[in-house]
XYZ file of C-alpha atoms in Angstrom:
215
model
C 6.906 -3.538 -20.634
C 8.728 -6.868 -20.408
C 11.136 -6.880 -17.435
C 14.842 -7.398 -18.153
C 14.873 -10.507 -15.984
C 11.371 -12.022 -15.871
C 10.808 -14.250 -12.862
C 9.091 -17.617 -12.614
C 6.503 -16.894 -9.928
C 4.240 -19.384 -8.163
C 1.293 -17.933 -6.257
C 0.099 -20.769 -4.053
C -3.301 -20.983 -2.349
C -4.852 -18.445 -4.730
C -7.973 -18.966 -6.825
C -8.827 -15.299 -7.488
C -5.775 -14.664 -9.676
C -5.176 -11.236 -8.097
C -1.485 -11.688 -7.286
C -0.829 -13.852 -10.340
C -2.300 -11.233 -12.649
C -0.266 -8.441 -11.038
C 2.961 -10.298 -11.819
C 1.716 -11.236 -15.303
C 0.939 -7.578 -16.024
C 4.530 -6.750 -15.039
C 5.818 -9.262 -17.597
C 6.671 -12.231 -15.386
C 6.034 -15.952 -15.920
C 3.435 -16.183 -13.145
C 1.139 -19.051 -12.183
C -1.457 -19.502 -9.467
C -2.236 -22.847 -7.827
C -5.118 -23.952 -5.629
C -7.375 -26.961 -5.095
C -10.205 -24.724 -6.362
C -10.528 -23.645 -10.003
C -9.494 -20.134 -10.971
C -12.311 -17.600 -10.735
C -11.275 -15.929 -13.983
C -10.832 -19.187 -15.927
C -7.185 -18.404 -16.651
C -4.961 -20.996 -18.288
C -2.266 -19.717 -15.927
C -3.858 -21.601 -13.032
C -2.780 -25.034 -11.813
C -5.541 -26.869 -9.993
C -4.135 -29.133 -7.306
C -1.832 -29.331 -4.309
C 0.813 -26.606 -4.561
C 3.247 -28.546 -2.369
C 3.730 -31.068 -5.186
C 5.230 -28.473 -7.561
C 7.487 -26.515 -5.200
C 10.671 -27.926 -6.757
C 9.766 -26.946 -10.334
C 12.334 -24.162 -10.618
C 10.472 -21.120 -9.273
C 12.313 -17.858 -8.585
C 9.678 -16.531 -6.195
C 6.997 -18.259 -4.136
C 4.100 -16.163 -2.875
C 1.620 -18.003 -0.642
C -1.415 -15.763 -0.852
C -3.726 -17.236 1.770
C -2.834 -20.646 3.233
C -5.439 -22.296 5.487
C -4.768 -20.438 8.737
C -7.800 -21.001 10.948
C -5.968 -23.236 13.411
C -2.710 -21.262 13.342
C -3.903 -17.750 14.091
C -4.486 -16.160 17.481
C -8.188 -15.718 16.846
C -8.658 -19.497 16.701
C -6.551 -20.600 19.664
C -9.605 -20.833 21.928
C -10.871 -23.839 19.965
C -7.898 -25.905 21.138
C -9.410 -26.156 24.613
C -13.106 -25.971 23.795
C -13.995 -27.232 20.331
C -16.761 -25.596 18.257
C -20.031 -27.484 17.704
C -19.552 -30.644 15.655
C -15.826 -30.902 16.418
C -13.732 -32.425 19.173
C -10.622 -31.065 20.873
C -8.436 -33.865 19.389
C -9.728 -32.896 15.927
C -8.738 -29.281 16.567
C -5.185 -30.298 17.471
C -4.995 -32.585 14.428
C -6.078 -29.696 12.196
C -3.455 -27.498 13.856
C -0.787 -30.090 13.017
C -1.987 -30.176 9.385
C -1.915 -26.381 9.101
C 1.566 -26.169 10.624
C 2.836 -28.902 8.295
C 1.519 -26.994 5.268
C 3.104 -23.735 6.419
C 6.383 -25.628 7.017
C 6.300 -27.092 3.509
C 6.009 -23.628 1.981
C 8.487 -21.945 4.338
C 11.137 -24.606 3.707
C 10.469 -24.918 -0.045
C 13.452 -25.045 -2.439
C 12.722 -21.506 -3.664
C 15.156 -18.634 -3.138
C 12.615 -15.905 -2.403
C 9.481 -16.634 -0.377
C 6.569 -14.636 1.019
C 3.829 -16.239 3.109
C 0.803 -14.223 4.164
C -0.852 -15.185 7.443
C -2.412 -13.587 10.534
C -0.483 -13.431 13.807
C 0.143 -16.961 15.104
C -0.276 -18.428 18.573
C 2.565 -20.199 20.380
C 1.352 -23.740 19.629
C 1.546 -23.045 15.894
C 5.023 -21.540 16.149
C 6.275 -24.606 18.026
C 5.120 -26.900 15.213
C 6.604 -25.036 12.238
C 9.978 -26.270 11.012
C 12.637 -23.516 11.106
C 10.077 -21.010 12.328
C 11.040 -17.342 12.224
C 9.004 -14.297 13.317
C 7.062 -12.482 10.620
C 9.032 -9.745 8.882
C 6.319 -7.098 8.625
C 2.607 -6.438 8.939
C 0.654 -4.336 6.468
C -2.762 -2.724 6.171
C -4.871 -2.271 3.001
C -5.038 1.502 3.608
C -1.267 1.687 2.996
C -1.852 0.503 -0.581
C -4.899 2.413 -1.776
C -7.748 0.563 -0.031
C -9.562 2.439 2.749
C -9.963 -0.619 4.928
C -8.505 -2.216 8.039
C -7.279 -5.797 7.855
C -3.889 -6.428 9.389
C -1.936 -9.226 7.784
C 1.599 -10.422 8.356
C 4.274 -11.416 5.853
C 6.908 -14.030 6.532
C 9.723 -13.116 4.137
C 12.777 -15.024 2.949
C 15.310 -13.069 0.869
C 12.698 -10.369 0.199
C 12.653 -6.788 1.531
C 9.566 -5.533 3.375
C 7.037 -3.831 1.122
C 7.045 -0.048 1.053
C 3.560 1.549 1.248
C 2.529 2.968 -2.111
C -0.718 4.891 -1.515
C -1.722 5.772 2.048
C -5.398 6.729 1.949
C -7.999 8.005 4.372
C -10.657 5.651 5.638
C -10.424 2.814 8.107
C -13.481 0.724 7.316
C -13.695 -2.708 8.939
C -15.388 -4.220 5.888
C -14.067 -7.758 6.335
C -15.053 -7.934 9.993
C -18.573 -6.747 9.122
C -19.234 -9.372 6.464
C -22.516 -11.180 7.029
C -22.385 -14.900 7.858
C -22.909 -17.113 4.858
C -21.506 -19.876 2.678
C -19.204 -17.482 0.783
C -17.911 -15.474 3.743
C -14.621 -17.403 3.790
C -14.118 -16.611 0.090
C -14.429 -12.861 0.627
C -12.251 -12.943 3.744
C -9.444 -14.631 1.810
C -9.568 -12.296 -1.185
C -6.280 -10.457 -1.776
C -6.087 -6.678 -2.198
C -5.031 -5.573 -5.719
C -3.042 -2.614 -4.366
C -0.848 -4.902 -2.270
C -0.472 -7.335 -5.168
C 0.639 -4.492 -7.465
C 3.230 -3.392 -4.904
C 4.601 -6.930 -4.738
C 4.925 -7.161 -8.508
C 6.572 -3.753 -8.717
C 8.939 -3.982 -5.748
C 9.804 -7.686 -5.753
C 9.480 -8.250 -9.484
C 12.562 -6.129 -10.094
C 14.823 -8.317 -7.954
C 17.394 -10.454 -9.704
C 16.912 -14.187 -9.062
C 19.460 -15.342 -6.500
C 20.577 -18.371 -8.510
C 21.351 -16.132 -11.499
C 23.339 -13.779 -9.280
C 25.415 -16.747 -8.116
C 26.021 -17.880 -11.702
C 27.179 -14.386 -12.679
C 29.602 -14.104 -9.749
């Protein structure tokens, strides 16, 4: 069913199409954007730098999986002892790049914003413009997937998601993935149950700019 007020939704840093397709199925004008091509070959995918299209009149910006390696707590150790093939100055430069990207999304000219990311360390927080603490953390098992993978949502003008299908099972599938060239791809893949909850719960919100016009 077509929603009464379809939203223009940009899903940045997504090549799988999972979140984009959830909003499309709910009747919204949804697009994904990533430097990689879309896995499903959709014509609703923009290949390129999402920061260049942030001012194109979106009602909702969902950043599905921004590069977070240097921002998250699990990677803070590399800032003092770099991994093989890297130097400590390179690690700090990559941290600055990651923080700048997060800042661009968080301060985008879009009324409603959600950014997914793991818990950040203090050096990342210090580098993000207008940083605010994350609004909520969720688990896949709250939305129909019997797995453990905590992720945090930074929300602007969006309510926290309400769990839709709490299931048994607490498998650490992501943590057990074997090393390999495609491990990063599987680790970044979004859960359809969470995407469906976003489309259902956030897709029904009236765009803020239209509320202002009606006032």
